[in-house]
């Protein structure tokens, strides 16, 4: 049952939406009024209209519908059960909260379920600050579909548990990520070097958490994947990082707000500086890492490029990532 606050805010949003959209369409006609001087009219209105949705979702604490029923995804939807032969899911940080246990999760294949075990697979995790987003086509299907086209291999996107769900606080999402990885290794028989971990925004944070767990829990017997791809990753989840978002000089160029955060990188997004510091830190440790900066872009065009008007730039970034993968692990 929605709260009174949610009902009132929804009523306000729906009532004022037509005039707000009309105002945006008119206000951004002159270039001088756009959030960024280099943006097109399409990009300016795309960001502001998209920001209306994000602000609404955080204000009413919107919850993404989740089910293990395939629905419109049909045969592209699979259910992943906790493995019975992998004690790795019961050790280390994965077992740091005994009440949080691995549960069956759904996942969606893009563009279609492979007819035979694939030689290479991308395991992609959607963004949404661990409180929003899903794996289905209408929730987060555009980025994985484009990624599959460029990489010429299937993408599996799990609907990992979000922190707003019942019994789904940390380390639930990490459990689900490792469980999906084990599914590719054990059930489908994909070689670890042919698995690409990928994540946008909070999904990028989850990929980093998975890589750290796999590195620290060597005795668990889970090998490292071939490559990790991070698209506008959310690197710092601390309260300090949340507070500084709304004060960032790029805040007017982005739809990401402190309230949302509480709940590839664009050079005009509020997390860009965090990304570049992370790149230098990883290089300093001897990691093979490449950064793709999309000039003047807002946060997470991998997921929202089709809405924000950054389709061409997203595809260019994905193509650069494709070349990186071929150079590091080769073709299959």
GROMACS .gro file of C-alpha atoms in nm:
model
  332
    1UNK     CA    1   0.000   0.000   0.000
    2UNK     CA    2   0.158   0.333  -0.106
    3UNK     CA    3   0.216   0.586   0.168
    4UNK     CA    4   0.019   0.911   0.180
    5UNK     CA    5   0.338   1.096   0.087
    6UNK     CA    6   0.383   0.877  -0.221
    7UNK     CA    7   0.021   0.928  -0.326
    8UNK     CA    8   0.045   1.306  -0.286
    9UNK     CA    9   0.378   1.327  -0.469
   10UNK     CA   10   0.249   1.108  -0.751
   11UNK     CA   11  -0.058   1.327  -0.786
   12UNK     CA   12   0.159   1.640  -0.792
   13UNK     CA   13   0.395   1.490  -1.050
   14UNK     CA   14   0.120   1.375  -1.286
   15UNK     CA   15  -0.068   1.703  -1.254
   16UNK     CA   16   0.233   1.923  -1.325
   17UNK     CA   17   0.409   1.694  -1.576
   18UNK     CA   18   0.261   1.838  -1.900
   19UNK     CA   19   0.345   2.198  -1.814
   20UNK     CA   20   0.693   2.100  -1.686
   21UNK     CA   21   0.773   1.913  -2.007
   22UNK     CA   22   0.643   2.203  -2.217
   23UNK     CA   23   0.858   2.440  -2.014
   24UNK     CA   24   1.166   2.222  -2.071
   25UNK     CA   25   1.100   2.204  -2.446
   26UNK     CA   26   1.078   2.582  -2.472
   27UNK     CA   27   1.349   2.676  -2.220
   28UNK     CA   28   1.625   2.475  -2.387
   29UNK     CA   29   1.565   2.600  -2.740
   30UNK     CA   30   1.847   2.860  -2.703
   31UNK     CA   31   2.190   2.702  -2.657
   32UNK     CA   32   2.276   2.947  -2.381
   33UNK     CA   33   2.016   2.795  -2.145
   34UNK     CA   34   2.126   2.432  -2.182
   35UNK     CA   35   2.298   2.255  -1.889
   36UNK     CA   36   2.617   2.218  -2.096
   37UNK     CA   37   2.716   2.447  -2.386
   38UNK     CA   38   2.823   2.152  -2.604
   39UNK     CA   39   2.497   1.961  -2.571
   40UNK     CA   40   2.241   1.931  -2.847
   41UNK     CA   41   1.878   2.026  -2.790
   42UNK     CA   42   1.790   1.655  -2.776
   43UNK     CA   43   2.053   1.588  -2.508
   44UNK     CA   44   1.946   1.885  -2.296
   45UNK     CA   45   1.578   1.797  -2.286
   46UNK     CA   46   1.655   1.424  -2.255
   47UNK     CA   47   1.852   1.476  -1.936
   48UNK     CA   48   1.597   1.705  -1.772
   49UNK     CA   49   1.300   1.483  -1.855
   50UNK     CA   50   1.493   1.177  -1.736
   51UNK     CA   51   1.578   1.364  -1.415
   52UNK     CA   52   1.206   1.408  -1.346
   53UNK     CA   53   1.170   1.029  -1.337
   54UNK     CA   54   1.473   0.977  -1.114
   55UNK     CA   55   1.362   1.245  -0.870
   56UNK     CA   56   1.014   1.095  -0.859
   57UNK     CA   57   1.148   0.742  -0.804
   58UNK     CA   58   1.359   0.849  -0.507
   59UNK     CA   59   1.087   1.070  -0.357
   60UNK     CA   60   0.826   0.792  -0.350
   61UNK     CA   61   1.085   0.517  -0.285
   62UNK     CA   62   0.976   0.332  -0.598
   63UNK     CA   63   1.039  -0.044  -0.594
   64UNK     CA   64   1.121  -0.230  -0.912
   65UNK     CA   65   0.876  -0.520  -0.965
   66UNK     CA   66   1.054  -0.855  -0.928
   67UNK     CA   67   0.930  -1.205  -1.008
   68UNK     CA   68   1.070  -1.542  -1.112
   69UNK     CA   69   0.797  -1.576  -1.375
   70UNK     CA   70   0.939  -1.534  -1.730
   71UNK     CA   71   0.660  -1.306  -1.853
   72UNK     CA   72   0.736  -1.127  -2.180
   73UNK     CA   73   1.098  -1.240  -2.167
   74UNK     CA   74   0.982  -1.598  -2.236
   75UNK     CA   75   1.267  -1.840  -2.301
   76UNK     CA   76   1.521  -1.562  -2.254
   77UNK     CA   77   1.445  -1.570  -1.882
   78UNK     CA   78   1.624  -1.826  -1.664
   79UNK     CA   79   1.614  -1.900  -1.293
   80UNK     CA   80   1.949  -1.951  -1.121
   81UNK     CA   81   1.941  -2.163  -0.805
   82UNK     CA   82   2.206  -2.157  -0.531
   83UNK     CA   83   2.463  -2.427  -0.614
   84UNK     CA   84   2.479  -2.725  -0.380
   85UNK     CA   85   2.840  -2.810  -0.463
   86UNK     CA   86   3.001  -2.472  -0.403
   87UNK     CA   87   3.086  -2.402  -0.036
   88UNK     CA   88   3.240  -2.077  -0.161
   89UNK     CA   89   2.903  -1.911  -0.110
   90UNK     CA   90   2.924  -1.984   0.263
   91UNK     CA   91   3.257  -1.825   0.342
   92UNK     CA   92   3.421  -1.487   0.385
   93UNK     CA   93   3.220  -1.173   0.339
   94UNK     CA   94   2.944  -1.366   0.161
   95UNK     CA   95   2.857  -1.520   0.498
   96UNK     CA   96   2.916  -1.205   0.705
   97UNK     CA   97   2.543  -1.173   0.783
   98UNK     CA   98   2.414  -1.524   0.863
   99UNK     CA   99   2.050  -1.423   0.810
  100UNK     CA  100   2.118  -1.321   0.448
  101UNK     CA  101   2.124  -1.644   0.250
  102UNK     CA  102   2.152  -1.716  -0.125
  103UNK     CA  103   1.811  -1.744  -0.291
  104UNK     CA  104   1.702  -1.829  -0.646
  105UNK     CA  105   1.729  -1.529  -0.877
  106UNK     CA  106   1.607  -1.455  -1.227
  107UNK     CA  107   1.826  -1.351  -1.518
  108UNK     CA  108   1.764  -1.248  -1.878
  109UNK     CA  109   1.966  -1.335  -2.187
  110UNK     CA  110   2.039  -1.077  -2.457
  111UNK     CA  111   1.964  -1.102  -2.744
  112UNK     CA  112   1.840  -1.461  -2.696
  113UNK     CA  113   1.909  -1.772  -2.490
  114UNK     CA  114   2.209  -1.953  -2.645
  115UNK     CA  115   2.114  -2.277  -2.819
  116UNK     CA  116   2.437  -2.432  -2.687
  117UNK     CA  117   2.690  -2.335  -2.420
  118UNK     CA  118   2.857  -2.020  -2.557
  119UNK     CA  119   3.231  -1.983  -2.597
  120UNK     CA  120   3.224  -1.636  -2.443
  121UNK     CA  121   2.966  -1.469  -2.218
  122UNK     CA  122   2.923  -1.123  -2.072
  123UNK     CA  123   2.774  -1.121  -1.722
  124UNK     CA  124   2.629  -0.771  -1.686
  125UNK     CA  125   2.490  -0.606  -1.372
  126UNK     CA  126   2.251  -0.311  -1.403
  127UNK     CA  127   2.279   0.014  -1.208
  128UNK     CA  128   2.030   0.191  -0.983
  129UNK     CA  129   2.214   0.265  -0.655
  130UNK     CA  130   2.123  -0.083  -0.524
  131UNK     CA  131   1.761   0.032  -0.485
  132UNK     CA  132   1.632   0.064  -0.843
  133UNK     CA  133   1.656  -0.119  -1.174
  134UNK     CA  134   1.605  -0.467  -1.310
  135UNK     CA  135   1.719  -0.716  -1.571
  136UNK     CA  136   1.420  -0.718  -1.804
  137UNK     CA  137   1.408  -0.545  -2.142
  138UNK     CA  138   1.186  -0.255  -2.033
  139UNK     CA  139   1.390  -0.204  -1.716
  140UNK     CA  140   1.745  -0.211  -1.848
  141UNK     CA  141   1.757  -0.387  -2.183
  142UNK     CA  142   1.907  -0.134  -2.421
  143UNK     CA  143   2.268  -0.135  -2.299
  144UNK     CA  144   2.305  -0.516  -2.278
  145UNK     CA  145   2.154  -0.555  -2.626
  146UNK     CA  146   2.398  -0.307  -2.783
  147UNK     CA  147   2.686  -0.461  -2.587
  148UNK     CA  148   2.599  -0.807  -2.723
  149UNK     CA  149   2.590  -0.676  -3.079
  150UNK     CA  150   2.934  -0.517  -3.060
  151UNK     CA  151   3.102  -0.798  -2.863
  152UNK     CA  152   2.934  -1.065  -3.078
  153UNK     CA  153   2.851  -1.281  -2.778
  154UNK     CA  154   2.548  -1.327  -2.549
  155UNK     CA  155   2.490  -1.116  -2.239
  156UNK     CA  156   2.333  -1.256  -1.922
  157UNK     CA  157   2.184  -0.991  -1.692
  158UNK     CA  158   2.078  -1.110  -1.343
  159UNK     CA  159   1.804  -0.939  -1.143
  160UNK     CA  160   2.011  -0.935  -0.826
  161UNK     CA  161   1.848  -0.846  -0.496
  162UNK     CA  162   1.815  -0.477  -0.410
  163UNK     CA  163   1.865  -0.339  -0.061
  164UNK     CA  164   1.504  -0.216  -0.036
  165UNK     CA  165   1.372  -0.572  -0.067
  166UNK     CA  166   1.300  -0.795   0.231
  167UNK     CA  167   1.607  -0.979   0.365
  168UNK     CA  168   1.820  -0.829   0.091
  169UNK     CA  169   2.073  -0.607   0.266
  170UNK     CA  170   2.446  -0.656   0.216
  171UNK     CA  171   2.585  -0.903   0.113
  172UNK     CA  172   2.275  -1.019  -0.080
  173UNK     CA  173   2.370  -0.853  -0.411
  174UNK     CA  174   2.725  -0.989  -0.386
  175UNK     CA  175   2.591  -1.338  -0.316
  176UNK     CA  176   2.372  -1.312  -0.626
  177UNK     CA  177   2.660  -1.190  -0.840
  178UNK     CA  178   2.888  -1.476  -0.737
  179UNK     CA  179   2.600  -1.722  -0.781
  180UNK     CA  180   2.543  -1.603  -1.140
  181UNK     CA  181   2.917  -1.635  -1.205
  182UNK     CA  182   2.915  -1.992  -1.071
  183UNK     CA  183   2.616  -2.066  -1.296
  184UNK     CA  184   2.823  -1.975  -1.602
  185UNK     CA  185   3.120  -2.179  -1.479
  186UNK     CA  186   2.943  -2.493  -1.358
  187UNK     CA  187   2.609  -2.517  -1.535
  188UNK     CA  188   2.710  -2.381  -1.875
  189UNK     CA  189   3.075  -2.483  -1.859
  190UNK     CA  190   3.215  -2.150  -1.976
  191UNK     CA  191   3.589  -2.114  -1.919
  192UNK     CA  192   3.665  -1.833  -1.669
  193UNK     CA  193   3.893  -1.652  -1.914
  194UNK     CA  194   3.597  -1.632  -2.152
  195UNK     CA  195   3.368  -1.464  -1.899
  196UNK     CA  196   3.349  -1.085  -1.904
  197UNK     CA  197   3.211  -0.915  -1.593
  198UNK     CA  198   3.035  -0.591  -1.677
  199UNK     CA  199   2.838  -0.338  -1.474
  200UNK     CA  200   2.701   0.014  -1.504
  201UNK     CA  201   2.689   0.257  -1.209
  202UNK     CA  202   2.607   0.049  -0.898
  203UNK     CA  203   2.649  -0.259  -1.116
  204UNK     CA  204   3.009  -0.151  -1.169
  205UNK     CA  205   3.051  -0.134  -0.793
  206UNK     CA  206   2.916  -0.489  -0.770
  207UNK     CA  207   3.167  -0.608  -1.030
  208UNK     CA  208   3.451  -0.459  -0.825
  209UNK     CA  209   3.317  -0.627  -0.510
  210UNK     CA  210   3.305  -0.960  -0.693
  211UNK     CA  211   3.660  -0.923  -0.821
  212UNK     CA  212   3.786  -0.838  -0.474
  213UNK     CA  213   3.606  -1.137  -0.324
  214UNK     CA  214   3.742  -1.373  -0.590
  215UNK     CA  215   4.093  -1.237  -0.530
  216UNK     CA  216   4.080  -1.260  -0.150
  217UNK     CA  217   3.906  -1.598  -0.126
  218UNK     CA  218   4.154  -1.793  -0.337
  219UNK     CA  219   4.091  -2.111  -0.137
  220UNK     CA  220   3.726  -2.105  -0.246
  221UNK     CA  221   3.833  -2.244  -0.581
  222UNK     CA  222   3.667  -1.978  -0.796
  223UNK     CA  223   3.894  -1.848  -1.075
  224UNK     CA  224   3.908  -1.489  -1.191
  225UNK     CA  225   3.723  -1.389  -1.510
  226UNK     CA  226   3.901  -1.269  -1.821
  227UNK     CA  227   3.800  -0.902  -1.816
  228UNK     CA  228   3.598  -0.651  -1.615
  229UNK     CA  229   3.411  -0.365  -1.781
  230UNK     CA  230   3.293  -0.074  -1.565
  231UNK     CA  231   3.050   0.179  -1.712
  232UNK     CA  232   3.031   0.499  -1.502
  233UNK     CA  233   3.094   0.288  -1.190
  234UNK     CA  234   2.975   0.408  -0.850
  235UNK     CA  235   3.300   0.371  -0.657
  236UNK     CA  236   3.246   0.548  -0.325
  237UNK     CA  237   2.937   0.453  -0.122
  238UNK     CA  238   3.028   0.651   0.190
  239UNK     CA  239   2.812   0.926   0.341
  240UNK     CA  240   3.083   1.179   0.259
  241UNK     CA  241   3.063   1.091  -0.111
  242UNK     CA  242   2.684   1.120  -0.104
  243UNK     CA  243   2.694   1.467   0.051
  244UNK     CA  244   2.944   1.606  -0.197
  245UNK     CA  245   2.737   1.512  -0.504
  246UNK     CA  246   2.491   1.800  -0.473
  247UNK     CA  247   2.781   2.046  -0.426
  248UNK     CA  248   2.974   1.925  -0.732
  249UNK     CA  249   3.028   2.186  -1.008
  250UNK     CA  250   2.897   1.935  -1.266
  251UNK     CA  251   2.575   1.871  -1.073
  252UNK     CA  252   2.372   2.086  -1.313
  253UNK     CA  253   2.495   1.872  -1.603
  254UNK     CA  254   2.377   1.545  -1.451
  255UNK     CA  255   2.061   1.370  -1.338
  256UNK     CA  256   2.246   1.207  -1.048
  257UNK     CA  257   2.168   1.375  -0.716
  258UNK     CA  258   2.273   1.320  -0.359
  259UNK     CA  259   1.927   1.188  -0.273
  260UNK     CA  260   1.954   0.930  -0.550
  261UNK     CA  261   2.305   0.828  -0.453
  262UNK     CA  262   2.186   0.775  -0.096
  263UNK     CA  263   1.943   0.546  -0.208
  264UNK     CA  264   3.309   0.417  -1.920
  265UNK     CA  265   3.282   0.755  -1.761
  266UNK     CA  266   3.124   1.077  -1.882
  267UNK     CA  267   3.349   1.381  -1.857
  268UNK     CA  268   3.058   1.601  -1.744
  269UNK     CA  269   2.926   1.365  -1.477
  270UNK     CA  270   2.965   1.417  -1.104
  271UNK     CA  271   3.156   1.090  -1.054
  272UNK     CA  272   3.421   1.160  -1.318
  273UNK     CA  273   3.691   1.264  -1.070
  274UNK     CA  274   3.637   0.946  -0.867
  275UNK     CA  275   3.676   0.741  -1.184
  276UNK     CA  276   4.007   0.900  -1.280
  277UNK     CA  277   4.152   0.858  -0.929
  278UNK     CA  278   4.052   0.493  -0.938
  279UNK     CA  279   4.219   0.443  -1.277
  280UNK     CA  280   4.548   0.583  -1.151
  281UNK     CA  281   4.532   0.372  -0.834
  282UNK     CA  282   4.472   0.054  -1.034
  283UNK     CA  283   4.752   0.135  -1.277
  284UNK     CA  284   4.983   0.196  -0.982
  285UNK     CA  285   4.914  -0.158  -0.861
  286UNK     CA  286   5.017  -0.304  -1.196
  287UNK     CA  287   4.673  -0.377  -1.339
  288UNK     CA  288   4.613  -0.364  -1.713
  289UNK     CA  289   4.347  -0.096  -1.735
  290UNK     CA  290   4.216   0.132  -2.006
  291UNK     CA  291   3.983   0.428  -1.962
  292UNK     CA  292   3.737   0.560  -2.217
  293UNK     CA  293   3.625   0.917  -2.152
  294UNK     CA  294   3.314   1.036  -2.334
  295UNK     CA  295   3.346   1.410  -2.377
  296UNK     CA  296   3.073   1.619  -2.210
  297UNK     CA  297   2.863   1.311  -2.123
  298UNK     CA  298   2.644   1.278  -1.810
  299UNK     CA  299   2.633   0.976  -1.582
  300UNK     CA  300   2.580   0.621  -1.715
  301UNK     CA  301   2.503   0.666  -2.082
  302UNK     CA  302   2.548   0.288  -2.110
  303UNK     CA  303   2.208   0.240  -1.949
  304UNK     CA  304   2.035   0.566  -2.039
  305UNK     CA  305   2.201   0.677  -2.364
  306UNK     CA  306   1.893   0.599  -2.571
  307UNK     CA  307   1.682   0.822  -2.343
  308UNK     CA  308   1.941   1.096  -2.296
  309UNK     CA  309   2.037   1.128  -2.662
  310UNK     CA  310   2.385   0.974  -2.639
  311UNK     CA  311   2.336   0.665  -2.857
  312UNK     CA  312   2.630   0.722  -3.094
  313UNK     CA  313   2.870   0.804  -2.811
  314UNK     CA  314   2.761   0.494  -2.618
  315UNK     CA  315   2.824   0.271  -2.917
  316UNK     CA  316   3.166   0.429  -2.969
  317UNK     CA  317   3.257   0.356  -2.605
  318UNK     CA  318   3.135  -0.003  -2.637
  319UNK     CA  319   3.338  -0.047  -2.955
  320UNK     CA  320   3.648   0.078  -2.772
  321UNK     CA  321   3.577  -0.174  -2.496
  322UNK     CA  322   3.542  -0.445  -2.761
  323UNK     CA  323   3.889  -0.366  -2.895
  324UNK     CA  324   4.027  -0.374  -2.540
  325UNK     CA  325   3.877  -0.720  -2.479
  326UNK     CA  326   4.022  -0.855  -2.804
  327UNK     CA  327   4.363  -0.716  -2.718
  328UNK     CA  328   4.365  -0.855  -2.363
  329UNK     CA  329   4.204  -1.198  -2.402
  330UNK     CA  330   4.176  -1.237  -2.780
  331UNK     CA  331   3.885  -1.356  -2.992
  332UNK     CA  332   3.691  -1.680  -2.953
   0.00000   0.00000   0.00000
